[in-house]
PDB file of C-alpha atoms in Angstrom:
ATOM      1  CA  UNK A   1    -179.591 -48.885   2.551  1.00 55.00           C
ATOM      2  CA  UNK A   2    -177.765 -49.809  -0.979  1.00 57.00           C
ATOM      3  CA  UNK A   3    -178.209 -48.248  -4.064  1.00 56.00           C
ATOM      4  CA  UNK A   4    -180.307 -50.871  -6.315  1.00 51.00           C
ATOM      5  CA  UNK A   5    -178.966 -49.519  -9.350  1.00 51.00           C
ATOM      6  CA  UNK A   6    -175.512 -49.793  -8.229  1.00 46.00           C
ATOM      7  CA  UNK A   7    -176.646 -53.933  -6.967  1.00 46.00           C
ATOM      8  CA  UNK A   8    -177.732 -54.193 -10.388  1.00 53.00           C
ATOM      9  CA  UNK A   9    -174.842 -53.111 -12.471  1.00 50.00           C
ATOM     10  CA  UNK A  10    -172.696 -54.621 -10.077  1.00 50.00           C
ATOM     11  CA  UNK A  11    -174.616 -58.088 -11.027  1.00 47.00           C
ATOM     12  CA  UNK A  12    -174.668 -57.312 -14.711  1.00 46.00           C
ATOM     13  CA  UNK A  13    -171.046 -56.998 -14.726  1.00 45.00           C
ATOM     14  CA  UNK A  14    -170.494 -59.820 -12.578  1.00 42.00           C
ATOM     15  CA  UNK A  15    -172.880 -61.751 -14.991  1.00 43.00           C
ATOM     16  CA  UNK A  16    -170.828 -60.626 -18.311  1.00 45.00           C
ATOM     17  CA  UNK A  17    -167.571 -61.518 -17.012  1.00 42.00           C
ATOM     18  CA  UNK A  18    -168.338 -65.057 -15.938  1.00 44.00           C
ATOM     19  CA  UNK A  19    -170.296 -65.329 -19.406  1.00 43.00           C
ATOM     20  CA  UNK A  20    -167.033 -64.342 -21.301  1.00 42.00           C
ATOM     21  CA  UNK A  21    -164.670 -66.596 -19.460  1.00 41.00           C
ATOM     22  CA  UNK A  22    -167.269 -69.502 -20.400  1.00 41.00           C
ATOM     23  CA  UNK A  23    -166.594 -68.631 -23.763  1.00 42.00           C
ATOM     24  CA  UNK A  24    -162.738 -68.020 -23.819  1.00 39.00           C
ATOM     25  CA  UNK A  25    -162.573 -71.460 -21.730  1.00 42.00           C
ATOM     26  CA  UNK A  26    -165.084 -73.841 -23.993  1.00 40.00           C
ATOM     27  CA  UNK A  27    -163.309 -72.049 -27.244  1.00 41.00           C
ATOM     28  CA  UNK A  28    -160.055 -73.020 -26.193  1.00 42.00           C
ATOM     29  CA  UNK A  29    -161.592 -76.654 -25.789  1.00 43.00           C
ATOM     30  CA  UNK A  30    -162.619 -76.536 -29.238  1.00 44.00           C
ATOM     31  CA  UNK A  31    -159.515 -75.505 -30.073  1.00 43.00           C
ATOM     32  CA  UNK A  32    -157.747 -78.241 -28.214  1.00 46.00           C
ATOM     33  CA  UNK A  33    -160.000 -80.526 -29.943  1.00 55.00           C
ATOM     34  CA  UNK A  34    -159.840 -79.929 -33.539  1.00 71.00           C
ATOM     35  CA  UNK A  35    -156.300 -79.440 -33.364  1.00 92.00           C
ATOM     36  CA  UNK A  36    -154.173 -82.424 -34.959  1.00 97.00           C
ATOM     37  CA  UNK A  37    -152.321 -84.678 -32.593  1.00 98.00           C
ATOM     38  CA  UNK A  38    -149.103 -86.491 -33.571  1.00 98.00           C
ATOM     39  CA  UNK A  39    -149.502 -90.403 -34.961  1.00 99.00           C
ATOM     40  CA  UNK A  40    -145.988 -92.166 -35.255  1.00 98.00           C
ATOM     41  CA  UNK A  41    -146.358 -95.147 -37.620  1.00 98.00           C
ATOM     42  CA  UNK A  42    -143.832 -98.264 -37.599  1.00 97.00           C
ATOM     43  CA  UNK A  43    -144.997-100.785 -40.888  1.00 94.00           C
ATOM     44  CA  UNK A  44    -143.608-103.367 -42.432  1.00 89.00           C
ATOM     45  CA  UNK A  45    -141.270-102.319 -45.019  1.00 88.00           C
ATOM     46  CA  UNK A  46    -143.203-102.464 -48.213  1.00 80.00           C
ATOM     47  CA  UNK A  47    -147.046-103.100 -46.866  1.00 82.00           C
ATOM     48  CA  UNK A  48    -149.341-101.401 -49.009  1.00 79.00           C
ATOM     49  CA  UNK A  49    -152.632-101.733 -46.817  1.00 83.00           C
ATOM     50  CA  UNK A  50    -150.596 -99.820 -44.135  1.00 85.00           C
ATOM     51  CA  UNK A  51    -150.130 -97.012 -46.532  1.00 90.00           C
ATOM     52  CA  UNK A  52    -153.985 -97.088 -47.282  1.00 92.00           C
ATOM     53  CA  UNK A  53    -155.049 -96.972 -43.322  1.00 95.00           C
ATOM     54  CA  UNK A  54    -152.048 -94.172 -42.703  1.00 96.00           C
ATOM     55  CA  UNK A  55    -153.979 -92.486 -45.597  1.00 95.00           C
ATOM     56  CA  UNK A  56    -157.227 -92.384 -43.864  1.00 96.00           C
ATOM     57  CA  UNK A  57    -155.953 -91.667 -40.625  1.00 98.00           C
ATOM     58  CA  UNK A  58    -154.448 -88.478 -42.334  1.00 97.00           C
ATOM     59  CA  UNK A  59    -157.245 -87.585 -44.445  1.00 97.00           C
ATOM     60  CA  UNK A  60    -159.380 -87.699 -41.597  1.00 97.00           C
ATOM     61  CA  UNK A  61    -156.991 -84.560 -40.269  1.00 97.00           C
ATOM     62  CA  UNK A  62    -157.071 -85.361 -36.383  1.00 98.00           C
ATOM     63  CA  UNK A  63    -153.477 -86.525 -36.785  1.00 98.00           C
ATOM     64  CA  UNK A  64    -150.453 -85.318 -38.441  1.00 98.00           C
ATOM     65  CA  UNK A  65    -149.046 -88.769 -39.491  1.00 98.00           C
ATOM     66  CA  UNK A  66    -145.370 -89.722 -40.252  1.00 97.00           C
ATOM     67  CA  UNK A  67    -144.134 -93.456 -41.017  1.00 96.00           C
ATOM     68  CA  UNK A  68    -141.212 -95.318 -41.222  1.00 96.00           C
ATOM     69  CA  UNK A  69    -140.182 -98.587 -42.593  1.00 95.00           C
ATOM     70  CA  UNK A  70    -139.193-101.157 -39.808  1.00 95.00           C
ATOM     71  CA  UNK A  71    -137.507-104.348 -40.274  1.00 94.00           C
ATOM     72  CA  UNK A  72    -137.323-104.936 -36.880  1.00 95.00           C
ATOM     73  CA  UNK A  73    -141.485-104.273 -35.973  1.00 96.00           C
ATOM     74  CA  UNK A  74    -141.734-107.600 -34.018  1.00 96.00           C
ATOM     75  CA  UNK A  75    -139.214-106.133 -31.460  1.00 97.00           C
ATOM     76  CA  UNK A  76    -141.198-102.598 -31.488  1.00 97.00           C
ATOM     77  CA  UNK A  77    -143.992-104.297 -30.942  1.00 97.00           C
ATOM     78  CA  UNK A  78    -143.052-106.710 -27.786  1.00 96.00           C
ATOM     79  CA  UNK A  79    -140.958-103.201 -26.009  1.00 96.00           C
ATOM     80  CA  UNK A  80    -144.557-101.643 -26.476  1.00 96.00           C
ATOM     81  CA  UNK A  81    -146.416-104.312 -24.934  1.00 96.00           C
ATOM     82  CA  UNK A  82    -148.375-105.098 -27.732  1.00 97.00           C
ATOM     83  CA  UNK A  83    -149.267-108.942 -27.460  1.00 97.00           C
ATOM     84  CA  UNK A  84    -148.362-111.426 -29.813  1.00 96.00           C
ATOM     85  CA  UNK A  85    -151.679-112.317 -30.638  1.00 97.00           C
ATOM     86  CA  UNK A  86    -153.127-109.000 -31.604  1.00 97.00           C
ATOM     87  CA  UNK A  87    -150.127-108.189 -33.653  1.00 96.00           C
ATOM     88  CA  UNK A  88    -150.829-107.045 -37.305  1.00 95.00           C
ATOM     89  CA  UNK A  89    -148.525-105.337 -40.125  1.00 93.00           C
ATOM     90  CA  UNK A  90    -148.816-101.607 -38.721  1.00 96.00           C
ATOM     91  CA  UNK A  91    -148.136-100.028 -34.985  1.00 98.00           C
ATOM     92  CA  UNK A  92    -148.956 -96.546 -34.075  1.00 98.00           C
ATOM     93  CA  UNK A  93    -148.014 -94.809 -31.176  1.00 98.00           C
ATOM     94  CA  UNK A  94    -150.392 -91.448 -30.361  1.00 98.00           C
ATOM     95  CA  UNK A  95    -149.987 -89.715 -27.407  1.00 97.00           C
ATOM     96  CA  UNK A  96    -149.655 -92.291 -24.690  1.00 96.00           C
ATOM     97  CA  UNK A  97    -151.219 -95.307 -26.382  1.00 99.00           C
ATOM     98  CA  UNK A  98    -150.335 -98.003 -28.471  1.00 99.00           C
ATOM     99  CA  UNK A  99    -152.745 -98.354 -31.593  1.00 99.00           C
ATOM    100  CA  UNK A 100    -151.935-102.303 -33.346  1.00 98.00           C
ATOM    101  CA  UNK A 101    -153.228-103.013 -36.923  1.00 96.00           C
ATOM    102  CA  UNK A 102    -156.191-101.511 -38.517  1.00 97.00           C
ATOM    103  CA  UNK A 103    -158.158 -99.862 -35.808  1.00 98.00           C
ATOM    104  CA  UNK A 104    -161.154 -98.017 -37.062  1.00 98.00           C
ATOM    105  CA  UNK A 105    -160.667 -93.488 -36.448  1.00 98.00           C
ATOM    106  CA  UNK A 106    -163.801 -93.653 -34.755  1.00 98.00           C
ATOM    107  CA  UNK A 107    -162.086 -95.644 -32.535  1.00 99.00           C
ATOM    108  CA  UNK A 108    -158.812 -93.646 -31.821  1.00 98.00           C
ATOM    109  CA  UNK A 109    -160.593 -90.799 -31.493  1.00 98.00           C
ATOM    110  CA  UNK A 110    -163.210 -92.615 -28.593  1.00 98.00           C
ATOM    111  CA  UNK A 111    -159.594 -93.557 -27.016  1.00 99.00           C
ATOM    112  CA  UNK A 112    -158.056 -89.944 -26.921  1.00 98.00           C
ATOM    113  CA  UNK A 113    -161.677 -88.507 -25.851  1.00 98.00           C
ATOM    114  CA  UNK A 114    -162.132 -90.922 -23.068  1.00 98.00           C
ATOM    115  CA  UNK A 115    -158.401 -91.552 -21.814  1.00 98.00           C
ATOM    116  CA  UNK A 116    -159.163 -94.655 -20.525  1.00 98.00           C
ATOM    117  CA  UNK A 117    -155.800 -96.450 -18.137  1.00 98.00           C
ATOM    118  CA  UNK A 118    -155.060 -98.934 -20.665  1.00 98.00           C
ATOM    119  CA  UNK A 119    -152.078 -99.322 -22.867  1.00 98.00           C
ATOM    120  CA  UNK A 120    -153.644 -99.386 -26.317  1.00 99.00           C
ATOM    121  CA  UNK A 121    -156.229-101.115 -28.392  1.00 99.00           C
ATOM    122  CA  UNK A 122    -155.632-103.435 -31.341  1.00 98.00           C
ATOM    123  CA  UNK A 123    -157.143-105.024 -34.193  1.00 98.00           C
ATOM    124  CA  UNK A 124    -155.320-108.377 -34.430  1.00 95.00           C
ATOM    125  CA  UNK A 125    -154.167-109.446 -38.441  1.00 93.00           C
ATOM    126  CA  UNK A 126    -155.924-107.926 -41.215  1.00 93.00           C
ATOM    127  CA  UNK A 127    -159.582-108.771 -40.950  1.00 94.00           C
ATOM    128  CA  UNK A 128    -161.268-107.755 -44.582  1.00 93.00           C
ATOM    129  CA  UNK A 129    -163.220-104.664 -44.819  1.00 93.00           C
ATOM    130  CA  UNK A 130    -161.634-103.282 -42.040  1.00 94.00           C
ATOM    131  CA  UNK A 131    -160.009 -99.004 -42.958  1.00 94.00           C
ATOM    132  CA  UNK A 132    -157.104-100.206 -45.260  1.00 91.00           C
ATOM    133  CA  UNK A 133    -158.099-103.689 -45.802  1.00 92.00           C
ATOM    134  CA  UNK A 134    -161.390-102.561 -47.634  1.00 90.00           C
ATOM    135  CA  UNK A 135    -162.798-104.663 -50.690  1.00 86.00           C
ATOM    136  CA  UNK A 136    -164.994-104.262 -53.417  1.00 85.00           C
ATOM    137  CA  UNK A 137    -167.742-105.871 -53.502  1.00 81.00           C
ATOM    138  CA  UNK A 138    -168.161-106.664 -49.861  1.00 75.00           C
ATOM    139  CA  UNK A 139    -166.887-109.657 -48.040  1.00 78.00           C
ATOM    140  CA  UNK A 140    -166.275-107.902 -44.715  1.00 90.00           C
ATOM    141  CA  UNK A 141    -165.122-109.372 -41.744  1.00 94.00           C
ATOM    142  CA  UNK A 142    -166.486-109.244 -38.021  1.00 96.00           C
ATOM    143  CA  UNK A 143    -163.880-108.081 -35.816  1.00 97.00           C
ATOM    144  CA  UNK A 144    -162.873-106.429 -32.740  1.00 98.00           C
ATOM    145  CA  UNK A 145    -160.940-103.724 -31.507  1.00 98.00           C
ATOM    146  CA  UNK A 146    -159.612-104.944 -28.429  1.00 99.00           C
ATOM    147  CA  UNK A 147    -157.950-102.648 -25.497  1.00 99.00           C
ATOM    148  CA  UNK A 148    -155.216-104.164 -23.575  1.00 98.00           C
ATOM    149  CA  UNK A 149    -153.318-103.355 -20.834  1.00 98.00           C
ATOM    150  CA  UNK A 150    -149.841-103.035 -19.797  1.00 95.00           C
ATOM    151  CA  UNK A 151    -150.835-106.232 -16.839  1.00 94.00           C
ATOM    152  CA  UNK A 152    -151.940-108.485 -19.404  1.00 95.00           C
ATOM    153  CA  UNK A 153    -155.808-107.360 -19.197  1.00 97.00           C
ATOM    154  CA  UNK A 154    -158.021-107.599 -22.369  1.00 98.00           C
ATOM    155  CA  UNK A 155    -161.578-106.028 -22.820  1.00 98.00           C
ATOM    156  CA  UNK A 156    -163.604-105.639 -26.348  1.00 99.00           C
ATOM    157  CA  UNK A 157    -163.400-101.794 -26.966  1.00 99.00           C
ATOM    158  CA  UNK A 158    -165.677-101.976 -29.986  1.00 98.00           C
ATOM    159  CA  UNK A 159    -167.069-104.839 -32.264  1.00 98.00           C
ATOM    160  CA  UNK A 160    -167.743-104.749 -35.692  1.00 97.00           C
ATOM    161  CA  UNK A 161    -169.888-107.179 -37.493  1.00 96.00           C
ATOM    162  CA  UNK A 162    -169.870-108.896 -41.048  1.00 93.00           C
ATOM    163  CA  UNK A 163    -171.199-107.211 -43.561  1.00 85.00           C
TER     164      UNK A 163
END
């Protein structure tokens, strides 16, 4: 017959360990998480509502942010697959993805969280009231964020309304 105490500490000890690896493991997710991810941007030279959304993205500190001035964007753009029509005055590339124009962080962040196989999402031109192309007074745009893929495929990602 076995000692029930000895079952029992056995168990409890058993218990604890698998309790503290838990922890270590999700607090090294959190970790993971909150910790800033590189975001290359390529502008026009001399676009100051590229500067504003480059702002937010680093304010928002998920991304540690670096620009540079590109007179040759159109060029970056096409080698990165971004299509003509969703082209705007900004491209950032973070982690594996292309991000075009002035994608909402709510929206980079859904892309990095859910990895999804596509090859970036865009906001095409520079719909008003979208982050860097924000006005006083109101007269927001609807627009989409759009994900695309390396094949040609489209889907809406996220659609925001007029306001």
């Amino acid at each position: 017959m076995k000692n029930p105490v000895l079952l029992q500490t056995r168990r409890a000890i058993l218990v604890g360990a698998g309790s503290a690896l838990a922890a270590v493991s999700l607090a090294g997710c959190a970790e993971a998480a909150a910790r800033p991810v590189p975001m290359a941007v390529r502008r026009n030279p001399g676009c100051g509502c590229c500067e504003v959304w480059t702002e937010q993205m680093r304010a928002s500190g998920r991304f540690i942010v670096t620009t540079e001035d590109d007179p040759n964007l159109a060029a970056f753009k096409t080698a990165r697959g971004v299509p003509a029509d969703l082209a705007s005055c900004h491209t950032a590339i973070v982690g594996d993805y292309v991000v075009e124009g002035h994608v909402p962080l709510a929206d980079i962040v859904r892309l990095l969280e859910e990895r999804p196989q596509i090859a970036g999402i865009a906001v095409g031109g520079m719909p008003m009231g979208s982050p860097g192309m924000e006005q006083p007074g109101g007269g927001n745009e609807a627009y989409d964020v759009v994900a695309f893929t390396s094949g040609g495929g489209r889907s809406v990602f996220s659609h925001y309304p007029a306001r």
